[in-house]
mmCIF file of C-alpha atoms and ligand atoms in Angstrom:
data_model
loop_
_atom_site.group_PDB
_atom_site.id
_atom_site.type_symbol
_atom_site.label_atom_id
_atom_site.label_comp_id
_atom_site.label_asym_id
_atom_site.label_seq_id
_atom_site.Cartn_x
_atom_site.Cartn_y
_atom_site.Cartn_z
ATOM 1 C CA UNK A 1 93.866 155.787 133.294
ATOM 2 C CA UNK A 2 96.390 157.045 130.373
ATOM 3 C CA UNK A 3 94.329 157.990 127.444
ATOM 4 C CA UNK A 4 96.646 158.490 124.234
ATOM 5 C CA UNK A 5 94.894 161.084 121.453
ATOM 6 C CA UNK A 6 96.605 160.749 118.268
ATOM 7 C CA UNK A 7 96.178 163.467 115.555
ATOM 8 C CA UNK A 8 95.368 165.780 118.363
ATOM 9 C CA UNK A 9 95.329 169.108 116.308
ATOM 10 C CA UNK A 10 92.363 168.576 114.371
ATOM 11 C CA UNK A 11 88.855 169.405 114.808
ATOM 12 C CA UNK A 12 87.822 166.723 116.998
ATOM 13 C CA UNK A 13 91.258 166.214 118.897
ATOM 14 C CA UNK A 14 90.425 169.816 119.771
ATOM 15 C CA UNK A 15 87.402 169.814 121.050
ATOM 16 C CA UNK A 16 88.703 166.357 123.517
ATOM 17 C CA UNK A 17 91.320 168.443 124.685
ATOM 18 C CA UNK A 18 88.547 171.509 125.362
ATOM 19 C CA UNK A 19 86.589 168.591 127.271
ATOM 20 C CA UNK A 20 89.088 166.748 129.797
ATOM 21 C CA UNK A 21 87.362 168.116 132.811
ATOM 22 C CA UNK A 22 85.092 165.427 131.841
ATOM 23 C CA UNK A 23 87.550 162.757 133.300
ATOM 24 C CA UNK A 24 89.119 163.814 135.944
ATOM 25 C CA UNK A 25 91.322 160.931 136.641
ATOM 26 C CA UNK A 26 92.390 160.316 133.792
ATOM 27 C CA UNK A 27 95.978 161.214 132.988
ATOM 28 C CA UNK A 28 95.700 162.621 128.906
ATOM 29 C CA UNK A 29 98.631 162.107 125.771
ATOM 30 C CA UNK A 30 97.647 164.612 123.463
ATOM 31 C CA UNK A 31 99.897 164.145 120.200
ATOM 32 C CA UNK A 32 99.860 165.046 116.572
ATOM 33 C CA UNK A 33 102.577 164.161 113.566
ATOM 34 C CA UNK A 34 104.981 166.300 115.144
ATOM 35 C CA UNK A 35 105.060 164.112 118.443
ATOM 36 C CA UNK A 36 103.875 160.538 117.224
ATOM 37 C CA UNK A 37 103.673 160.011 113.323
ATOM 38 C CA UNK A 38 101.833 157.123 113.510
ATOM 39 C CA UNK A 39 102.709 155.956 109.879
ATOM 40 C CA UNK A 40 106.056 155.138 111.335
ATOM 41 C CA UNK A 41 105.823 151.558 112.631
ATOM 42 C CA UNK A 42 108.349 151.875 114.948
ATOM 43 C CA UNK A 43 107.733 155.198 116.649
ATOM 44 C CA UNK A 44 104.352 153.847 117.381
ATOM 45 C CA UNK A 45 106.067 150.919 119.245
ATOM 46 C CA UNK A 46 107.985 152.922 121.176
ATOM 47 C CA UNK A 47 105.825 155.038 122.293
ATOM 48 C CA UNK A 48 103.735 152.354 123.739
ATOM 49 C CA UNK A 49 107.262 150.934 125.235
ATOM 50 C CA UNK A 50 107.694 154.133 126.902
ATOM 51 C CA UNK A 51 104.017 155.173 127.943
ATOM 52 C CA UNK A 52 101.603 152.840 129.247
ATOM 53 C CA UNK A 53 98.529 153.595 127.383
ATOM 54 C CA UNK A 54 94.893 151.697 128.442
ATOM 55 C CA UNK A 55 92.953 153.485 125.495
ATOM 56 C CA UNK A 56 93.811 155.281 122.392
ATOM 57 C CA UNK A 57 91.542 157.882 120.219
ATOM 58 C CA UNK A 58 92.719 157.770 117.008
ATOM 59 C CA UNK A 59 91.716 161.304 115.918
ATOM 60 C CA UNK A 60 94.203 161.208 113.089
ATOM 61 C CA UNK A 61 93.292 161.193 109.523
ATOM 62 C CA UNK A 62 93.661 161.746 105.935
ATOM 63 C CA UNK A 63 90.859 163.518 105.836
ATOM 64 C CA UNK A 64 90.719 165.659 102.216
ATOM 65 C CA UNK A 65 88.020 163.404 100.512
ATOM 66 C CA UNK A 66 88.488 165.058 96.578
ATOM 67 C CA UNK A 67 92.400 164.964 96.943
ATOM 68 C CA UNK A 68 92.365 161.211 98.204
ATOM 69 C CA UNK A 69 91.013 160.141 94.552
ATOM 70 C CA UNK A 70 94.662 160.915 93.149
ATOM 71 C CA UNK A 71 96.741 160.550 96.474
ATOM 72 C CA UNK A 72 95.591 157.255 97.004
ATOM 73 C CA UNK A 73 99.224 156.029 98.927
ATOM 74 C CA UNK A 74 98.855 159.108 101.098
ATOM 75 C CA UNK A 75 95.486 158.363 102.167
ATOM 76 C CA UNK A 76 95.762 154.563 102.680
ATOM 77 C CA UNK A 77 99.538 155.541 104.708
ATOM 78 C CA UNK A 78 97.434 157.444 107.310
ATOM 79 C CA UNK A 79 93.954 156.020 107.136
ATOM 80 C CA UNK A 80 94.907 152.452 106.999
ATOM 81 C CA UNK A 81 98.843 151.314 107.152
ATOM 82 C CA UNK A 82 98.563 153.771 110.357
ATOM 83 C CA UNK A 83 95.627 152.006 112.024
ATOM 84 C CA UNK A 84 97.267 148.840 111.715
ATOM 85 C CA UNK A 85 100.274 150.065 113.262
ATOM 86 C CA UNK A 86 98.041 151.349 116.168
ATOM 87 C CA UNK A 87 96.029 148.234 116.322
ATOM 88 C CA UNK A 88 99.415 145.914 116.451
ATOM 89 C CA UNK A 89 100.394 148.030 119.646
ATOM 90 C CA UNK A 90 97.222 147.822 121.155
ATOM 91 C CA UNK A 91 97.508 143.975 120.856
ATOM 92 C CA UNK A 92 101.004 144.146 122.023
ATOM 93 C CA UNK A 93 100.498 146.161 125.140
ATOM 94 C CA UNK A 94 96.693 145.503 125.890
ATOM 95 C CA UNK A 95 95.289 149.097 125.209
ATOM 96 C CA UNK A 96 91.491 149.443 124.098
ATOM 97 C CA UNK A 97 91.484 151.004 120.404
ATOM 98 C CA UNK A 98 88.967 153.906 119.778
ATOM 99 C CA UNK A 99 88.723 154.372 115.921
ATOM 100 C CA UNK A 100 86.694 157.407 114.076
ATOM 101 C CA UNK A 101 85.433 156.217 110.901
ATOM 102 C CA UNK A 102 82.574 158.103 108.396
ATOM 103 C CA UNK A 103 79.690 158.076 106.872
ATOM 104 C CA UNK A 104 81.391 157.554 103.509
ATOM 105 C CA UNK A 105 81.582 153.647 103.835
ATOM 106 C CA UNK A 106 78.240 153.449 102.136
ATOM 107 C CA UNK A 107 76.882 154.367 98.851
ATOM 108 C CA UNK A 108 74.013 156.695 100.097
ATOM 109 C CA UNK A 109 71.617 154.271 97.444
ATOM 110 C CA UNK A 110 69.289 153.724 100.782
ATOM 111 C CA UNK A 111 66.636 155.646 102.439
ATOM 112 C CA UNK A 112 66.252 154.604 105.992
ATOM 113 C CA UNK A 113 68.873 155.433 108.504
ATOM 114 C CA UNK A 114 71.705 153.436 108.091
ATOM 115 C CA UNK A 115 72.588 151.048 110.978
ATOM 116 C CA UNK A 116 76.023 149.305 112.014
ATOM 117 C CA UNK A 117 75.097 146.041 109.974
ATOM 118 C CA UNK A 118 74.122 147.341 106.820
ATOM 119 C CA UNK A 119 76.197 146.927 103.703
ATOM 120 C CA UNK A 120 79.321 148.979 102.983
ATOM 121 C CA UNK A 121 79.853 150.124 99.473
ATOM 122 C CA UNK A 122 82.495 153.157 99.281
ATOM 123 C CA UNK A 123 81.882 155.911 96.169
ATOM 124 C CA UNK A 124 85.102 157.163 96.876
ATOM 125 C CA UNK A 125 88.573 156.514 97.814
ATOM 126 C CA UNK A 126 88.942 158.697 101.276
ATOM 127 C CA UNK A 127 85.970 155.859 102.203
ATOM 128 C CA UNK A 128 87.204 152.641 100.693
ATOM 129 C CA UNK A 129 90.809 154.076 102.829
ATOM 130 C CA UNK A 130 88.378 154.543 106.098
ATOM 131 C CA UNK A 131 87.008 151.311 105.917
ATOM 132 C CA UNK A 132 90.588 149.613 105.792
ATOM 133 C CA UNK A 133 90.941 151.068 108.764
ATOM 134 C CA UNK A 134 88.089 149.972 110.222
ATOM 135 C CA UNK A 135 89.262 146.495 108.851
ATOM 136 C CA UNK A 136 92.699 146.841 110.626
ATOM 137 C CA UNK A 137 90.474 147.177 113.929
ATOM 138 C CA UNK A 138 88.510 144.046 113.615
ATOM 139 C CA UNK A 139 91.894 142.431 113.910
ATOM 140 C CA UNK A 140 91.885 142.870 117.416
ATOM 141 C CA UNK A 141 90.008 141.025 120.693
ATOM 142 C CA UNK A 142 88.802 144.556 121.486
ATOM 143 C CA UNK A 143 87.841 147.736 120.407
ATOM 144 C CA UNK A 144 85.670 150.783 119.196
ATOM 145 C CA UNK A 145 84.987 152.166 115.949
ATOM 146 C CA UNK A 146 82.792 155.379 115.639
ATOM 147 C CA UNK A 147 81.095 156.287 112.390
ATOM 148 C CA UNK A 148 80.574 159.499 112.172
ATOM 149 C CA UNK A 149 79.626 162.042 109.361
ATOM 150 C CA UNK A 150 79.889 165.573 108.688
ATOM 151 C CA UNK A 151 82.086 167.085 111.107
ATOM 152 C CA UNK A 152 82.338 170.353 111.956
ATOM 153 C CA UNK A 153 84.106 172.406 115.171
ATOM 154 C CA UNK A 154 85.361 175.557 116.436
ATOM 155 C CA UNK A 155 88.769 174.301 114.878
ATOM 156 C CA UNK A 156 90.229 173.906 111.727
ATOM 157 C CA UNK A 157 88.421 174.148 107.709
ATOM 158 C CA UNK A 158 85.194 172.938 107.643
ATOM 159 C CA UNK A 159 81.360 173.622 105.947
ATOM 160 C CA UNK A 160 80.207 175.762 108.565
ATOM 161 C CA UNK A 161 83.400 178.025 108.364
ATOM 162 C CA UNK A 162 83.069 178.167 104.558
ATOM 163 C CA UNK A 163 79.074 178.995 104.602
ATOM 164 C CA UNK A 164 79.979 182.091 106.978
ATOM 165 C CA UNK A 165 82.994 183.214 104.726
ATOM 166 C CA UNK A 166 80.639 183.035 101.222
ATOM 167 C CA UNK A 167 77.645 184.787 103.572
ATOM 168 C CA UNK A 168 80.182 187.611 104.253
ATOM 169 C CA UNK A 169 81.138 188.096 100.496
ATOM 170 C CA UNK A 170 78.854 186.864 98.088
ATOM 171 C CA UNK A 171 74.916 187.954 97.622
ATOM 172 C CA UNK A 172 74.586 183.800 96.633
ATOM 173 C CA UNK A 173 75.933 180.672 97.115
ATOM 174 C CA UNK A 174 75.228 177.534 95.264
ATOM 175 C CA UNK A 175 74.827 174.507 97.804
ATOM 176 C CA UNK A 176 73.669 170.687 96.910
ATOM 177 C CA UNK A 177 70.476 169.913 97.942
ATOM 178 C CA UNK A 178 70.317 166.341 96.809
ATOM 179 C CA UNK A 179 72.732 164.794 98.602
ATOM 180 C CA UNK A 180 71.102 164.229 103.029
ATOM 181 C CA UNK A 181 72.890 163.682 106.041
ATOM 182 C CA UNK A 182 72.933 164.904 109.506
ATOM 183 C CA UNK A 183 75.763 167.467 110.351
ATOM 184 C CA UNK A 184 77.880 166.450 114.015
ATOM 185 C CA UNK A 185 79.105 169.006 116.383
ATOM 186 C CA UNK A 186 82.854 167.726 116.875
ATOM 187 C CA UNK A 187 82.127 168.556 120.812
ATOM 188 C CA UNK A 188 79.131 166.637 120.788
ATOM 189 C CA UNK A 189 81.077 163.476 119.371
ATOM 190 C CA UNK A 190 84.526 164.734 122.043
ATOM 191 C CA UNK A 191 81.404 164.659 125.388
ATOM 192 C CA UNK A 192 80.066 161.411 123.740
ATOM 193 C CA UNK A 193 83.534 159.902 123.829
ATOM 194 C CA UNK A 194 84.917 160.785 126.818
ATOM 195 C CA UNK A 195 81.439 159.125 128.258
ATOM 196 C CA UNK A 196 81.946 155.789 126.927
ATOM 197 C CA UNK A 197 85.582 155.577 127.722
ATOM 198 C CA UNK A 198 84.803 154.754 131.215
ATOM 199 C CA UNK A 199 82.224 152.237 130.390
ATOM 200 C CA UNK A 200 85.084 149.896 128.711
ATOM 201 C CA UNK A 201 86.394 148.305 131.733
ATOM 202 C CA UNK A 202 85.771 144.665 131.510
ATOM 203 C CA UNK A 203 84.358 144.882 128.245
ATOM 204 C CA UNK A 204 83.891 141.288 126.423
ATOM 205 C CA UNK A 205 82.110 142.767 123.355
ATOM 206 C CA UNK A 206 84.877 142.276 120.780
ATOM 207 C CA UNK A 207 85.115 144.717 117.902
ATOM 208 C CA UNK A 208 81.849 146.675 117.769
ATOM 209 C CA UNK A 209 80.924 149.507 114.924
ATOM 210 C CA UNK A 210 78.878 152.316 116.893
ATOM 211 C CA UNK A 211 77.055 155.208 114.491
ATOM 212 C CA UNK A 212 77.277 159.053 115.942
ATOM 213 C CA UNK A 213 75.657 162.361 114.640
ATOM 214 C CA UNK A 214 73.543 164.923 115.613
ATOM 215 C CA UNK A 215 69.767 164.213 115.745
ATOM 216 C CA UNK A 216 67.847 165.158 112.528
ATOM 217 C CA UNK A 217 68.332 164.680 108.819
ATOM 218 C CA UNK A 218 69.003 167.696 106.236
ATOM 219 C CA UNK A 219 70.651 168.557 102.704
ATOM 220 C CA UNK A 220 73.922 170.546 102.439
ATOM 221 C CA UNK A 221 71.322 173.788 101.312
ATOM 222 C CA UNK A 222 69.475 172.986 104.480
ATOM 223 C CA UNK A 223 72.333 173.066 106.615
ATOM 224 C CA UNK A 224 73.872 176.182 104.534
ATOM 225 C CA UNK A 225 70.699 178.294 105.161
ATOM 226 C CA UNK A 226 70.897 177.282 108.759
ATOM 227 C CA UNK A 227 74.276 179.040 109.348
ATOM 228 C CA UNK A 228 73.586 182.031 107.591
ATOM 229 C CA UNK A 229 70.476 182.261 109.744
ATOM 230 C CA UNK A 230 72.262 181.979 112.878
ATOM 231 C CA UNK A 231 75.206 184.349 111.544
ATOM 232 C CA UNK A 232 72.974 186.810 110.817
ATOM 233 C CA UNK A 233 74.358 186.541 107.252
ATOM 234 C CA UNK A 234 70.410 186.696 106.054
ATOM 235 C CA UNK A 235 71.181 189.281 102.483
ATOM 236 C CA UNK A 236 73.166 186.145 101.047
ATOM 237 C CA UNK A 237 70.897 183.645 99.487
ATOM 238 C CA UNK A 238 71.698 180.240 99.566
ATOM 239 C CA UNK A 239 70.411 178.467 95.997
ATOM 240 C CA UNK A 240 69.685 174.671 96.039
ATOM 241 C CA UNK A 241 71.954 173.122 93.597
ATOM 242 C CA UNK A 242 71.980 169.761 91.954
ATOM 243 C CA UNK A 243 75.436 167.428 92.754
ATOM 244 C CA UNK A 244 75.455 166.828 88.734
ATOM 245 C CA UNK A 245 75.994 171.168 89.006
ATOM 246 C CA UNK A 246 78.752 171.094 91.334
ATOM 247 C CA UNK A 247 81.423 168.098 90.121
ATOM 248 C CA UNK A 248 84.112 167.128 92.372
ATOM 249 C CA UNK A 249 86.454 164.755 92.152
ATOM 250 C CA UNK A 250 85.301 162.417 94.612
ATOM 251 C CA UNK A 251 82.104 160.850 94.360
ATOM 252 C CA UNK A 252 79.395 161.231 97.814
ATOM 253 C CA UNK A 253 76.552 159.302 99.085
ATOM 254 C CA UNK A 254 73.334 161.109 98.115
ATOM 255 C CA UNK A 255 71.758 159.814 101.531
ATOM 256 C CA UNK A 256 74.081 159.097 104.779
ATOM 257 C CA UNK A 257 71.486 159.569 107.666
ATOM 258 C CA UNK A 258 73.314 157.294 110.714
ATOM 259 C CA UNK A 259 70.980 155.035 112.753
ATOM 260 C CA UNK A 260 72.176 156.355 116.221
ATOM 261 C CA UNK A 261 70.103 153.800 118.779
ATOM 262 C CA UNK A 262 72.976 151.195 119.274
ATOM 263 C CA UNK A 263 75.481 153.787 120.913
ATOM 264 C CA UNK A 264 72.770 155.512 122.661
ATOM 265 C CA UNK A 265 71.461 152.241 124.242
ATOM 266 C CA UNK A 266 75.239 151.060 125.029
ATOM 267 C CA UNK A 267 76.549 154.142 126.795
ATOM 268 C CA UNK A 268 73.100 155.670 127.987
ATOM 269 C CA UNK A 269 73.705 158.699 125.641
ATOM 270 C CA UNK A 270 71.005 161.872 124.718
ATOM 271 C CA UNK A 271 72.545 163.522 121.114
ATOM 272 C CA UNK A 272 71.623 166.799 120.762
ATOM 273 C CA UNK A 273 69.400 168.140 117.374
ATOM 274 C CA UNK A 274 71.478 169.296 114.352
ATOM 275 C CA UNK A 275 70.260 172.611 114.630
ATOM 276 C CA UNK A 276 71.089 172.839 118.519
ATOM 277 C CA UNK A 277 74.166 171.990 118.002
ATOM 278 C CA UNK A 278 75.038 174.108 115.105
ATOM 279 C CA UNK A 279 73.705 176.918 117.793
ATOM 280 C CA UNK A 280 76.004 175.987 120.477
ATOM 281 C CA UNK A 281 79.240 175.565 117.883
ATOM 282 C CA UNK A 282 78.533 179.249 116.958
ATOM 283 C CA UNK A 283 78.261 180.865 120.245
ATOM 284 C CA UNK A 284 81.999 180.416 120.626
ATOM 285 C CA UNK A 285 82.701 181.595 116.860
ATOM 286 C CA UNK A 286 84.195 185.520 117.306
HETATM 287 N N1 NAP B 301 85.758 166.023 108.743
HETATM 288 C C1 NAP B 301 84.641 165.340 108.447
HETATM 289 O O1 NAP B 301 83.687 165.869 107.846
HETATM 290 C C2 NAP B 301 84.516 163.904 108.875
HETATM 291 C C3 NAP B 301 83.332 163.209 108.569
HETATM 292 C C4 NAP B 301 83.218 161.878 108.966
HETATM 293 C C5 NAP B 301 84.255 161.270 109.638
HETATM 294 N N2 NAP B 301 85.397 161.961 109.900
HETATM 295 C C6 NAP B 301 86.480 161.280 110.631
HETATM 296 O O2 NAP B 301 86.577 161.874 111.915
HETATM 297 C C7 NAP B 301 87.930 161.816 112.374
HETATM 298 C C8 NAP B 301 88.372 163.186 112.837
HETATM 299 O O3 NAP B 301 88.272 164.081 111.730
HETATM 300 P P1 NAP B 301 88.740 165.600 111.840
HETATM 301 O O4 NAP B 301 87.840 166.387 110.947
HETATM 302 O O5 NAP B 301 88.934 165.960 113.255
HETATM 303 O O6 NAP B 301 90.153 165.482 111.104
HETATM 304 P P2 NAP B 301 91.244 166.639 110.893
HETATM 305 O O7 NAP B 301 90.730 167.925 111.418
HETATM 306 O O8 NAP B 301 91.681 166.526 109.468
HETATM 307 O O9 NAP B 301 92.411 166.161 111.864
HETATM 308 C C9 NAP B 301 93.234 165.066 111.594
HETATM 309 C C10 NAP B 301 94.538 165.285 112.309
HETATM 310 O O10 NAP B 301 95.384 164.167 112.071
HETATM 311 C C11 NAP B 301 96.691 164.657 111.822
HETATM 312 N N3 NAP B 301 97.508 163.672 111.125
HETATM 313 C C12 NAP B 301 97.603 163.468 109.788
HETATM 314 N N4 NAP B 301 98.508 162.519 109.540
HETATM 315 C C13 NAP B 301 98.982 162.098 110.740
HETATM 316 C C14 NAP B 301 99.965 161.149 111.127
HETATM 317 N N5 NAP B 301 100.622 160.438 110.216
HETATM 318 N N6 NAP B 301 100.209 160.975 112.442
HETATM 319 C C15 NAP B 301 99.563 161.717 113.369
HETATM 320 N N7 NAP B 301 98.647 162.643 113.059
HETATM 321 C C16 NAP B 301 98.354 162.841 111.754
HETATM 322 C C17 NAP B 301 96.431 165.901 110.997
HETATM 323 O O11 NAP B 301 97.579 166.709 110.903
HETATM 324 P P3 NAP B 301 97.754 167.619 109.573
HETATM 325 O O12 NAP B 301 96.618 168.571 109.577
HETATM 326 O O13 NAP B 301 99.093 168.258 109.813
HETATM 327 O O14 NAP B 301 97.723 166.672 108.420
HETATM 328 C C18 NAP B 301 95.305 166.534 111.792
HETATM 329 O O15 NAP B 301 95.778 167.302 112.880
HETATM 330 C C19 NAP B 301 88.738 161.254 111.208
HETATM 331 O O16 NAP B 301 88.915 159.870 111.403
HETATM 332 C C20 NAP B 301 87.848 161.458 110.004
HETATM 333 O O17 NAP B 301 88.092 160.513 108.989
HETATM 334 C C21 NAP B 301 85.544 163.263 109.548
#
């Protein structure tokens, strides 16, 4: 099997790559911009002319949610133009279309984990470009798309690398308490992946929307007190903060707690607890 990972150099194409012994016969296509820019129509093409791919991770993104609210062509180039261009050569050359979508396609007004069929109402433009994308995918006969929300990994910028950088310099950090989630483990999502790949032979499902996280539901302050706890970083204080104190450009859903049952019925899957996964991220942090 010839799995193609596009965007490859980001926190989750990172933690695939630190996972392939997971499939051991399949034959892997790691790439990032440098080695398939898949904005460009064409280069997409023929690189599914050249290799013949059976599925596709589409780990690239435009991923800076503030910045996206005044780079709105950037953001729909790589979140959506680029998706159709992957989901055109998966039609084309019959590959299976794996496609990591967020959280932020809903407007965090509800208060029940969110399932697969519930409403989609972006705040912000990083999610109304994400849910193109997941629109470019429900073009096709077949294929995956995997909401996740608040990624983190031993790779790359993200909360959990920020928390431990304040906790090393600052006596108190501000964090939003008012806005609830559940934090994912990039590896977690990479062991869940490479699982379910296998379980797409012969599939005659169509397009299906599956929801990923950890276990567990907590704020921002929650999750910043965790990881100063673990670090050890216990003399800074973490101070719950309302979002109306901490503007940003981009707008966020105040709740974004993913109903996980669907994917762990489909591909017999156990997801870890937030916390035990924020504990098993860290161990590998020097
Ligand atoms: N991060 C989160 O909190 C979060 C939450 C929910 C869902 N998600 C979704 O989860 C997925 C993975 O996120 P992540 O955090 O791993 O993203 P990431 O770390 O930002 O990685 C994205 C990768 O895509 C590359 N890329 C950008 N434009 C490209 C292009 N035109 N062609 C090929 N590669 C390109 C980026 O390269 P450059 O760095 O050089 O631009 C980067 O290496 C994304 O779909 C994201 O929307 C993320």
């Amino acid at each position: 099997m010839n799995i193609l990972i596009t965007g490859s150099n980001g926190q989750l194409g990172n933690e695939l790559k630190k996972r392939t012994a997971l499939l051991p016969n399949a034959n892997f296509l790691f790439t990032d911009v440098d080695e398939l820019n898949i904005t460009k129509k064409e280069d997409v093409d023929d690189f599914f002319k050249k290799n013949p791919i059976d599925v596709v991770v589409n780990c690239a993104a435009y991923t800076a949610v503030d910045k996206a609210e005044t780079e709105q062509n950037q953001a729909l180039a790589i979140n959506y133009q680029a998706v159709l261009n992957l989901a055109e050569a998966c039609s084309k050359y019959n590959s299976f279309l794996i496609q990591i979508s967020t959280d932020y396609v809903f407007d965090g007004r509800g208060c029940k984990p969110y399932q697969e069929i519930d409403a989609v109402d972006p705040m912000s433009f990083y999610g109304i470009s994400k849910l193109s994308g997941e629109q470019a995918v429900r073009t096709l006969e077949k294929g995956v798309i995997i909401r996740t929300s608040w990624l983190y990994s031993n790779f790359g910028h993200n909360f959990v690398f920020t928390m431990r950088k304040l906790g090393q310099s600052q006596t108190t950090v501000n964090v939003v308490a008012d806005q609830v989630g559940t934090p994912t483990f990039a590896g977690h999502l990479a062991e869940a992946i490479w699982k379910i790949i296998p379980q797409l032979s012969d599939w005659k499902e169509g397009v299906q929307i599956y929801h990923f996280s950890n276990e567990g539901v907590c704020s921002w302050y929650d999750f910043a007190k965790e990881i100063m706890e673990r670090s050890k970083l216990k003399k800074c204080r973490v101070v719950p903060i309302e979002s109306k104190d901490y503007p940003t450009p981009a707008k966020r859903p105040f709740y974004s707690v993913l109903n996980k049952a669907k994917i762990k019925k489909r591909f017999g899957l156990a997801i870890p607890h937030w916390k035990d996964a924020l504990l098993e991220m860290l161990k590998d942090v020097k």
